[in-house]
Short mmCIF file of C-alpha atoms and ligand atoms in Angstrom, two decimals:
data_model
loop_
_atom_site.label_atom_id
_atom_site.label_comp_id
_atom_site.label_asym_id
_atom_site.label_seq_id
_atom_site.Cartn_x
_atom_site.Cartn_y
_atom_site.Cartn_z
CA UNK A 1 31.45 10.19 12.94
CA UNK A 2 32.05 7.80 10.02
CA UNK A 3 29.12 5.49 9.41
CA UNK A 4 28.52 2.52 7.09
CA UNK A 5 24.90 1.88 6.16
CA UNK A 6 24.30 -1.57 4.68
CA UNK A 7 21.21 -1.48 2.41
CA UNK A 8 19.90 1.29 0.19
CA UNK A 9 16.20 0.66 0.84
CA UNK A 10 13.77 3.06 2.43
CA UNK A 11 15.31 2.82 5.91
CA UNK A 12 18.95 3.01 4.78
CA UNK A 13 18.50 5.99 2.47
CA UNK A 14 16.42 7.96 4.98
CA UNK A 15 19.07 7.28 7.59
CA UNK A 16 21.78 8.57 5.25
CA UNK A 17 19.90 11.86 4.78
CA UNK A 18 19.15 12.23 8.45
CA UNK A 19 22.71 11.54 9.68
CA UNK A 20 24.26 13.69 6.94
CA UNK A 21 22.06 16.58 8.09
CA UNK A 22 23.62 16.19 11.55
CA UNK A 23 27.12 16.40 10.06
CA UNK A 24 28.08 12.73 9.99
CA UNK A 25 30.12 11.10 7.23
CA UNK A 26 27.84 8.39 5.76
CA UNK A 27 28.26 5.76 3.06
CA UNK A 28 25.52 3.44 1.81
CA UNK A 29 26.39 0.03 0.38
CA UNK A 30 23.64 -1.64 -1.65
CA UNK A 31 23.63 -5.22 -2.89
CA UNK A 32 21.79 -4.78 -6.20
CA UNK A 33 23.59 -3.61 -9.34
CA UNK A 34 21.11 -0.80 -9.87
CA UNK A 35 18.49 0.50 -7.46
CA UNK A 36 15.14 0.40 -9.32
CA UNK A 37 11.61 1.55 -8.50
CA UNK A 38 10.40 -1.89 -7.37
CA UNK A 39 7.41 -2.96 -5.29
CA UNK A 40 3.79 -1.85 -5.28
CA UNK A 41 1.92 0.40 -2.86
CA UNK A 42 3.17 1.53 0.50
CA UNK A 43 1.86 3.84 3.19
CA UNK A 44 3.60 6.53 5.15
CA UNK A 45 1.76 7.27 8.38
CA UNK A 46 1.79 10.72 10.06
CA UNK A 47 4.45 9.77 12.61
CA UNK A 48 6.95 8.94 9.85
CA UNK A 49 5.83 11.78 7.58
CA UNK A 50 6.82 14.07 10.48
CA UNK A 51 10.40 12.76 10.17
CA UNK A 52 10.39 13.08 6.36
CA UNK A 53 8.95 16.60 6.66
CA UNK A 54 11.80 17.61 8.94
CA UNK A 55 14.15 16.35 6.21
CA UNK A 56 12.41 18.74 3.79
CA UNK A 57 10.72 16.02 1.74
CA UNK A 58 6.99 16.41 2.35
CA UNK A 59 6.21 18.51 -0.72
CA UNK A 60 8.24 16.29 -3.03
CA UNK A 61 6.53 13.15 -1.74
CA UNK A 62 3.10 14.78 -2.10
CA UNK A 63 3.65 15.41 -5.83
CA UNK A 64 3.38 11.72 -6.63
CA UNK A 65 1.26 10.37 -3.81
CA UNK A 66 -2.29 10.33 -2.56
CA UNK A 67 -3.01 12.12 0.69
CA UNK A 68 -5.18 9.41 2.24
CA UNK A 69 -8.42 10.88 3.57
CA UNK A 70 -10.10 7.97 5.31
CA UNK A 71 -9.89 4.29 6.17
CA UNK A 72 -13.00 2.17 5.76
CA UNK A 73 -13.71 -1.44 6.72
CA UNK A 74 -16.20 -3.70 4.90
CA UNK A 75 -17.36 -7.30 5.19
CA UNK A 76 -17.01 -9.72 2.26
CA UNK A 77 -20.41 -8.58 0.96
CA UNK A 78 -19.12 -5.03 0.60
CA UNK A 79 -21.08 -3.68 3.61
CA UNK A 80 -19.29 -0.85 5.44
CA UNK A 81 -19.02 -1.08 9.24
CA UNK A 82 -16.15 1.29 10.14
CA UNK A 83 -14.91 4.58 8.78
CA UNK A 84 -12.32 6.94 10.23
CA UNK A 85 -10.56 10.01 8.83
CA UNK A 86 -6.78 9.70 8.40
CA UNK A 87 -3.77 12.00 8.49
CA UNK A 88 -4.56 15.72 8.35
CA UNK A 89 -8.23 14.87 7.73
CA UNK A 90 -8.21 13.41 11.26
CA UNK A 91 -6.46 16.44 12.77
CA UNK A 92 -2.86 15.19 12.68
CA UNK A 93 -0.24 17.86 11.98
CA UNK A 94 1.13 15.62 9.21
CA UNK A 95 -0.56 13.82 6.31
CA UNK A 96 -0.78 10.10 5.64
CA UNK A 97 0.53 9.28 2.18
CA UNK A 98 -0.26 6.27 -0.01
CA UNK A 99 2.23 5.91 -2.85
CA UNK A 100 4.19 3.53 -5.02
CA UNK A 101 7.17 2.09 -3.12
CA UNK A 102 9.28 2.73 -6.21
CA UNK A 103 8.50 6.46 -6.05
CA UNK A 104 9.65 6.95 -2.49
CA UNK A 105 12.66 4.67 -3.07
CA UNK A 106 13.82 6.71 -6.10
CA UNK A 107 13.00 10.04 -4.44
CA UNK A 108 15.22 9.11 -1.48
CA UNK A 109 17.92 7.83 -3.84
CA UNK A 110 17.93 11.08 -5.83
CA UNK A 111 17.98 13.15 -2.62
CA UNK A 112 20.99 11.27 -1.27
CA UNK A 113 22.84 11.74 -4.58
CA UNK A 114 21.97 15.45 -4.71
CA UNK A 115 22.43 16.38 -1.05
CA UNK A 116 25.39 14.18 -0.10
CA UNK A 117 27.02 13.26 -3.40
CA UNK A 118 27.19 10.49 -6.00
CA UNK A 119 29.93 8.61 -4.17
CA UNK A 120 27.68 8.14 -1.13
CA UNK A 121 25.83 5.15 -2.57
CA UNK A 122 27.92 2.20 -3.72
CA UNK A 123 25.68 -0.18 -5.67
CA UNK A 124 26.64 -3.79 -6.46
CA UNK A 125 28.26 -3.99 -3.00
CA UNK A 126 26.79 -6.96 -1.15
CA UNK A 127 27.92 -7.21 2.46
CA UNK A 128 29.43 -10.64 3.08
CA UNK A 129 30.46 -10.10 6.73
CA UNK A 130 31.96 -7.62 9.16
CA UNK A 131 34.58 -7.62 11.91
CA UNK A 132 34.94 -5.18 14.77
CA UNK A 133 37.36 -4.25 17.54
CA UNK A 134 37.54 -1.54 20.21
CA UNK A 135 38.37 1.16 17.68
CA UNK A 136 36.52 0.39 14.46
CA UNK A 137 34.27 -1.84 12.42
CA UNK A 138 35.39 -3.31 9.09
CA UNK A 139 32.83 -4.33 6.45
CA UNK A 140 33.65 -6.73 3.61
CA UNK A 141 31.76 -6.54 0.34
CA UNK A 142 31.40 -8.93 -2.59
CA UNK A 143 29.80 -8.90 -6.02
CA UNK A 144 26.71 -10.99 -5.22
CA UNK A 145 26.61 -12.74 -8.60
CA UNK A 146 30.25 -13.76 -8.87
CA UNK A 147 31.04 -13.97 -5.15
CA UNK A 148 34.23 -12.02 -5.86
CA UNK A 149 35.58 -9.83 -3.03
CA UNK A 150 35.45 -6.24 -4.18
CA UNK A 151 35.88 -3.86 -1.29
CA UNK A 152 36.44 -3.36 2.40
CA UNK A 153 35.49 -0.28 4.39
CA UNK A 154 36.31 0.91 7.90
CA UNK A 155 34.08 3.08 10.06
CA UNK A 156 33.08 4.00 13.60
CA UNK A 157 29.64 2.43 13.30
CA UNK A 158 27.82 -0.01 10.99
CA UNK A 159 24.05 -0.08 10.60
CA UNK A 160 22.41 -3.11 9.01
CA UNK A 161 19.44 -1.74 7.07
CA UNK A 162 19.57 -4.76 4.79
CA UNK A 163 15.94 -5.82 4.91
CA UNK A 164 14.06 -9.02 5.66
CA UNK A 165 16.92 -11.36 4.75
CA UNK A 166 19.55 -9.34 6.61
CA UNK A 167 23.15 -10.58 6.50
CA UNK A 168 24.05 -8.33 9.44
CA UNK A 169 21.32 -9.91 11.57
CA UNK A 170 22.42 -13.37 10.51
CA UNK A 171 25.96 -12.66 11.67
CA UNK A 172 24.71 -11.24 14.99
CA UNK A 173 22.29 -14.14 15.50
CA UNK A 174 23.77 -17.12 13.60
CA UNK A 175 21.45 -19.64 15.26
CA UNK A 176 18.20 -17.74 14.87
CA UNK A 177 16.67 -20.18 12.42
CA UNK A 178 13.83 -19.70 9.97
CA UNK A 179 11.28 -16.89 9.89
CA UNK A 180 7.93 -17.53 11.56
CA UNK A 181 5.35 -18.20 8.86
CA UNK A 182 1.72 -17.17 9.40
CA UNK A 183 0.34 -19.59 6.77
CA UNK A 184 -1.00 -16.53 4.96
CA UNK A 185 0.16 -15.40 1.55
CA UNK A 186 -0.11 -11.78 0.52
CA UNK A 187 -0.81 -11.33 -3.20
CA UNK A 188 -0.12 -7.81 -4.43
CA UNK A 189 -0.74 -5.84 -7.59
CA UNK A 190 -1.56 -2.45 -9.10
CA UNK A 191 -4.33 -1.66 -11.57
CA UNK A 192 -5.10 1.44 -13.61
CA UNK A 193 -8.85 1.97 -13.18
CA UNK A 194 -11.55 4.45 -12.26
CA UNK A 195 -11.25 5.71 -8.67
CA UNK A 196 -13.51 4.15 -6.01
CA UNK A 197 -15.29 5.79 -3.03
CA UNK A 198 -13.99 9.38 -2.75
CA UNK A 199 -10.79 8.72 -4.72
CA UNK A 200 -8.56 9.08 -1.63
CA UNK A 201 -9.97 6.32 0.58
CA UNK A 202 -8.30 3.17 1.80
CA UNK A 203 -10.57 0.10 2.09
CA UNK A 204 -10.14 -3.17 4.02
CA UNK A 205 -12.55 -5.92 3.04
CA UNK A 206 -13.38 -9.45 4.22
CA UNK A 207 -11.73 -11.33 7.10
CA UNK A 208 -8.26 -12.56 7.92
CA UNK A 209 -9.03 -15.83 6.09
CA UNK A 210 -9.52 -13.87 2.91
CA UNK A 211 -8.93 -10.16 2.90
CA UNK A 212 -8.47 -7.41 0.34
CA UNK A 213 -6.80 -4.05 0.98
CA UNK A 214 -7.33 -1.39 -1.70
CA UNK A 215 -6.08 2.17 -2.02
CA UNK A 216 -5.08 4.63 -4.77
CA UNK A 217 -1.40 5.53 -5.03
CA UNK A 218 -1.26 8.11 -7.81
CA UNK A 219 -3.31 11.20 -8.63
CA UNK A 220 -6.15 10.87 -11.17
CA UNK A 221 -4.90 11.28 -14.76
CA UNK A 222 -6.47 13.26 -17.63
CA UNK A 223 -8.86 10.43 -18.63
CA UNK A 224 -10.20 10.05 -15.07
CA UNK A 225 -8.26 6.88 -14.16
CA UNK A 226 -5.75 6.34 -11.40
CA UNK A 227 -3.31 3.71 -10.19
CA UNK A 228 -4.89 1.53 -7.51
CA UNK A 229 -2.83 -0.67 -5.22
CA UNK A 230 -4.37 -3.86 -3.89
CA UNK A 231 -3.23 -6.61 -1.56
CA UNK A 232 -5.07 -9.90 -1.14
CA UNK A 233 -4.35 -11.79 2.04
CA UNK A 234 -5.27 -15.48 1.73
CA UNK A 235 -4.94 -18.13 4.42
CA UNK A 236 -3.20 -20.81 2.37
CA UNK A 237 -1.86 -23.22 4.99
CA UNK A 238 1.54 -24.61 5.91
CA UNK A 239 2.80 -25.91 2.60
CA UNK A 240 2.99 -22.53 0.94
CA UNK A 241 6.09 -21.00 2.57
CA UNK A 242 8.32 -19.70 -0.19
CA UNK A 243 11.46 -17.58 0.04
CA UNK A 244 10.75 -14.08 1.27
CA UNK A 245 11.22 -12.39 -2.06
CA UNK A 246 9.25 -9.20 -2.77
CA UNK A 247 9.42 -9.77 -6.54
CA UNK A 248 8.06 -13.32 -6.99
CA UNK A 249 5.11 -13.52 -9.43
CA UNK A 250 1.93 -15.53 -8.74
CA UNK A 251 -0.98 -17.18 -10.62
CA UNK A 252 -3.41 -14.36 -11.46
CA UNK A 253 -6.28 -16.60 -12.68
CA UNK A 254 -6.38 -18.59 -9.46
CA UNK A 255 -6.60 -15.36 -7.47
CA UNK A 256 -9.43 -14.00 -9.63
CA UNK A 257 -11.40 -17.20 -8.97
CA UNK A 258 -10.90 -16.90 -5.21
CA UNK A 259 -12.47 -13.42 -5.30
CA UNK A 260 -15.02 -14.07 -8.06
CA UNK A 261 -18.08 -13.19 -5.88
CA UNK A 262 -16.63 -9.93 -4.58
CA UNK A 263 -18.45 -7.56 -6.91
CA UNK A 264 -19.89 -4.61 -4.99
CA UNK A 265 -21.71 -1.51 -6.17
CA UNK A 266 -18.58 0.52 -5.19
CA UNK A 267 -15.82 -1.87 -6.35
CA UNK A 268 -15.43 -4.84 -8.72
CA UNK A 269 -12.66 -6.90 -7.09
CA UNK A 270 -12.25 -9.68 -9.73
CA UNK A 271 -12.06 -7.06 -12.50
CA UNK A 272 -9.47 -5.14 -10.49
CA UNK A 273 -7.27 -8.24 -10.08
CA UNK A 274 -7.69 -9.08 -13.79
CA UNK A 275 -6.57 -5.55 -14.72
CA UNK A 276 -3.22 -5.82 -12.96
CA UNK A 277 -0.19 -6.28 -15.20
CA UNK A 278 1.42 -8.67 -12.72
CA UNK A 279 0.56 -10.29 -9.41
CA UNK A 280 3.29 -10.76 -6.78
CA UNK A 281 3.17 -13.19 -3.88
CA UNK A 282 4.82 -12.74 -0.51
CA UNK A 283 4.62 -15.23 2.36
CA UNK A 284 3.38 -13.40 5.44
CA UNK A 285 6.24 -14.16 7.77
CA UNK A 286 8.05 -12.29 10.48
CA UNK A 287 10.63 -13.04 13.14
CA UNK A 288 10.37 -13.21 16.89
CA UNK A 289 11.41 -9.87 18.38
CA UNK A 290 15.04 -9.70 19.49
CA UNK A 291 16.13 -8.60 22.96
CA UNK A 292 18.89 -6.49 21.51
CA UNK A 293 19.84 -5.10 18.11
CA UNK A 294 23.21 -3.56 18.96
CA UNK A 295 26.50 -5.35 19.54
CA UNK A 296 29.52 -3.11 19.99
CA UNK A 297 29.67 -0.79 16.98
CA UNK A 298 27.04 -2.65 14.95
CA UNK A 299 23.27 -2.34 15.00
CA UNK A 300 20.13 -3.07 12.96
CA UNK A 301 17.38 -0.87 11.53
CA UNK A 302 14.06 -1.36 9.69
CA UNK A 303 13.08 -4.80 8.43
CA UNK A 304 16.49 -6.19 9.41
CA UNK A 305 15.71 -5.35 13.04
CA UNK A 306 11.97 -6.04 13.17
CA UNK A 307 10.49 -7.79 10.13
CA UNK A 308 6.73 -7.65 10.60
CA UNK A 309 3.59 -8.62 8.74
CA UNK A 310 2.63 -5.85 6.32
CA UNK A 311 -0.49 -5.04 8.34
CA UNK A 312 -1.49 -1.64 9.69
CA UNK A 313 0.63 0.25 7.12
CA UNK A 314 3.66 0.16 9.38
CA UNK A 315 6.61 -1.49 7.54
CA UNK A 316 8.24 1.64 6.13
CA UNK A 317 6.92 3.85 8.93
CA UNK A 318 8.62 1.86 11.70
CA UNK A 319 11.93 1.89 9.78
CA UNK A 320 11.71 5.68 9.62
CA UNK A 321 10.95 5.88 13.35
CA UNK A 322 14.19 3.92 13.90
CA UNK A 323 16.00 6.56 11.83
CA UNK A 324 14.54 9.34 13.93
CA UNK A 325 15.48 7.67 17.20
CA UNK A 326 19.05 6.80 16.15
CA UNK A 327 19.61 10.36 14.90
CA UNK A 328 18.36 11.78 18.20
CA UNK A 329 20.59 9.41 20.19
CA UNK A 330 23.62 10.65 18.21
CA UNK A 331 22.98 14.29 18.98
CA UNK A 332 25.57 15.59 21.47
CA UNK A 333 27.10 12.15 22.01
CA UNK A 334 30.23 10.74 20.41
CA UNK A 335 30.36 7.49 22.34
CA UNK A 336 29.19 4.75 19.95
CA UNK A 337 28.40 2.25 22.70
CA UNK A 338 26.33 4.76 24.67
CA UNK A 339 24.47 5.83 21.53
CA UNK A 340 23.55 2.28 20.57
CA UNK A 341 22.58 1.34 24.13
CA UNK A 342 20.15 4.26 24.16
CA UNK A 343 18.83 3.37 20.68
CA UNK A 344 18.17 -0.22 21.79
CA UNK A 345 16.50 0.96 24.98
CA UNK A 346 14.01 3.08 23.08
CA UNK A 347 13.36 1.17 19.88
CA UNK A 348 13.72 -2.55 20.70
CA UNK A 349 10.66 -2.78 22.99
CA UNK A 350 8.61 -0.30 20.92
CA UNK A 351 9.11 -2.18 17.64
CA UNK A 352 8.57 -5.55 19.35
CA UNK A 353 5.10 -4.43 20.40
CA UNK A 354 4.20 -3.59 16.79
CA UNK A 355 5.51 -6.96 15.54
CA UNK A 356 3.38 -8.76 18.12
CA UNK A 357 0.30 -6.60 17.49
CA UNK A 358 0.57 -7.29 13.76
CA UNK A 359 0.88 -11.00 14.49
CA UNK A 360 -2.34 -10.65 16.48
CA UNK A 361 -3.99 -9.14 13.36
CA UNK A 362 -3.28 -5.48 14.29
CA UNK A 363 -6.20 -3.16 13.57
CA UNK A 364 -7.60 -5.72 11.13
CA UNK A 365 -8.88 -7.68 14.11
CA UNK A 366 -12.13 -5.79 13.58
CA UNK A 367 -12.60 -7.63 10.27
CA UNK A 368 -12.68 -10.96 12.10
CA UNK A 369 -14.83 -9.57 14.91
CA UNK A 370 -17.51 -8.61 12.40
CA UNK A 371 -17.15 -11.78 10.28
CA UNK A 372 -17.57 -13.93 13.42
CA UNK A 373 -20.52 -11.94 14.76
CA UNK A 374 -22.35 -11.55 11.44
CA UNK A 375 -21.28 -14.24 8.95
CA UNK A 376 -24.24 -13.48 6.68
CA UNK A 377 -24.12 -9.68 6.95
CA UNK A 378 -25.54 -7.13 9.41
CA UNK A 379 -27.94 -4.23 9.74
CA UNK A 380 -26.63 -0.76 10.61
CA UNK A 381 -27.98 -0.83 14.20
CA UNK A 382 -26.13 -4.09 14.94
CA UNK A 383 -22.61 -2.63 14.51
CA UNK A 384 -20.73 -2.67 17.89
CA UNK A 385 -19.07 0.74 17.38
CA UNK A 386 -17.50 0.96 20.85
CA UNK A 387 -15.79 -2.43 20.65
CA UNK A 388 -14.40 -1.63 17.23
CA UNK A 389 -13.17 1.78 18.42
CA UNK A 390 -11.24 0.14 21.30
CA UNK A 391 -9.26 -2.03 18.88
CA UNK A 392 -8.48 0.85 16.54
CA UNK A 393 -7.42 3.26 19.32
CA UNK A 394 -5.21 0.67 20.98
CA UNK A 395 -3.29 -0.04 17.75
CA UNK A 396 -2.55 3.64 17.20
CA UNK A 397 -1.06 3.87 20.69
CA UNK A 398 1.09 0.75 20.25
CA UNK A 399 2.37 1.82 16.82
CA UNK A 400 3.17 5.34 18.07
CA UNK A 401 0.66 7.44 16.16
CA UNK A 402 -2.05 8.30 18.62
CA UNK A 403 -2.94 11.86 17.80
CA UNK A 404 -2.50 13.51 21.20
CA UNK A 405 1.06 12.23 21.70
CA UNK A 406 2.17 12.80 18.12
CA UNK A 407 0.80 16.31 17.70
CA UNK A 408 2.86 17.51 20.67
CA UNK A 409 6.03 16.90 18.61
CA UNK A 410 7.66 19.16 16.05
C1 FAD B 501 12.39 -4.91 -4.01
C2 FAD B 501 11.50 -4.63 -2.82
C3 FAD B 501 10.12 -4.48 -3.00
C4 FAD B 501 9.30 -4.22 -1.91
N1 FAD B 501 7.96 -4.07 -2.12
C5 FAD B 501 7.16 -3.77 -1.08
C6 FAD B 501 5.78 -3.54 -1.28
O1 FAD B 501 5.29 -3.62 -2.40
N2 FAD B 501 4.99 -3.26 -0.21
C7 FAD B 501 5.52 -3.18 1.06
O2 FAD B 501 4.79 -2.92 2.02
N3 FAD B 501 6.83 -3.37 1.27
C8 FAD B 501 7.67 -3.66 0.25
N4 FAD B 501 9.00 -3.85 0.48
C9 FAD B 501 9.51 -3.77 1.86
C10 FAD B 501 9.58 -2.37 2.39
O3 FAD B 501 10.41 -1.59 1.57
C11 FAD B 501 10.13 -2.45 3.81
O4 FAD B 501 9.26 -3.25 4.59
C12 FAD B 501 10.20 -1.13 4.53
O5 FAD B 501 10.25 -0.06 3.67
C13 FAD B 501 11.41 -1.09 5.47
O6 FAD B 501 12.56 -0.74 4.70
P1 FAD B 501 14.00 -1.31 4.90
O7 FAD B 501 14.92 -0.26 4.42
O8 FAD B 501 14.18 -1.84 6.27
O9 FAD B 501 14.06 -2.57 3.94
P2 FAD B 501 14.05 -2.64 2.35
O10 FAD B 501 13.28 -1.51 1.79
O11 FAD B 501 13.65 -4.02 2.04
O12 FAD B 501 15.59 -2.41 1.94
C14 FAD B 501 16.65 -3.31 2.24
C15 FAD B 501 17.75 -3.06 1.22
O13 FAD B 501 18.93 -3.78 1.61
C16 FAD B 501 19.53 -4.36 0.44
N5 FAD B 501 20.36 -5.51 0.89
C17 FAD B 501 19.93 -6.72 1.28
N6 FAD B 501 20.99 -7.48 1.63
C18 FAD B 501 22.11 -6.72 1.47
C19 FAD B 501 23.50 -6.94 1.69
N7 FAD B 501 23.96 -8.10 2.19
N8 FAD B 501 24.37 -5.95 1.39
C20 FAD B 501 23.93 -4.75 0.92
N9 FAD B 501 22.61 -4.50 0.71
C21 FAD B 501 21.71 -5.45 0.99
C22 FAD B 501 18.31 -4.74 -0.40
O14 FAD B 501 18.66 -4.93 -1.75
C23 FAD B 501 17.39 -3.55 -0.18
O15 FAD B 501 17.62 -2.52 -1.11
C24 FAD B 501 9.86 -4.13 -0.59
C25 FAD B 501 11.24 -4.27 -0.41
C26 FAD B 501 12.06 -4.52 -1.50
C27 FAD B 501 13.57 -4.66 -1.30
#
């Protein structure tokens, strides 16, 4: 089958590899002039690493990533109240990786070029709109800067993997309106510094009013330092909604002041923020889940289909689960409408649950539970382990990575 993939991000490129492996004729059209290693840290959870492993990529990813060993939760005084092993350390058949988004983006880009061919990815091709009829879909591309029409392409199916500001989604849902803003801003950065905890841990600190997520994303170098990713979630209020642009820079000094008291014996948060070359801001916004992603020969995938708060390490992982599902639906079926009906049936409700769980704080609900119960700190015997475990177990089920279900797969 001939397939147009709009968007050469993590979802689009993984989809190209996966569908090519099944013998389909794929082409990726990407808006930017040159795909670059942008972003900061990202996590790949075991359920999506399973898919990447089946594409033969696990070892290559591991070379430039951290295999996350555990996830720990702390209050704003740096007191630990929850710790759980992750990935293979927790008994999953597949690891959890923490890595630079740019690394996985470029790895996928190189793999598509090598496995499928240089012509597969057309950069500087911004989708302006599409048309479809009973027999085909036609995509129209422009140069985004000049607005000049540059190309049109016909195919059997078009998949909009064009991210949070999806043009495909906009054409399918012209009256959808603005994203839903959480009044939180996520400030993100990376800092070269000495490792913290065991060097492979991920830490969540504070409450949903003011949170910090910290994890290493590159192996320790020869002088004992490593690249640490951090994300500061701050409840800023209504007035702060900016365009959803992953590359917008923010005021570093203001952020350092907000976290000035967060110096713990295991981590110096203000020093970590100060050590970052740049700080990026991203308004925590999502969209209400859709009832349907597929219309005729056109569908959505990844952030275009289900933009969600970057909570619970699920943004890239859910896009890759979409890839897996769509590939499975295409096995032994040539009927585009049947394939996309099946894809919608499986993925629309599943992804909607994750969007809603993340809106309801996802696993990070336990931060607020502890902050509300013990605003001035706690003693070890006061920690309500069972209550916290319920929240954590439930999220894994909703997001599709509870260990019993996942480990039954190949
Ligand atoms: C530059 C950038 C930096 C990011 N940084 C982070 C980060 O630090 N941490 C994090 O958790 N997530 C980050 N993300 C988001 C993360 O990649 C996604 O949440 C997740 O991987 C799902 O991937 P996706 O393929 O659906 O979307 P994305 O990875 O966002 O990819 C969408 C792609 O579609 C392209 N595109 C958009 N419109 C058009 C169009 N009309 N025609 C053709 N192509 C189009 C975009 O240029 C982009 O390459 C970033 C995304 C981008 C684009």
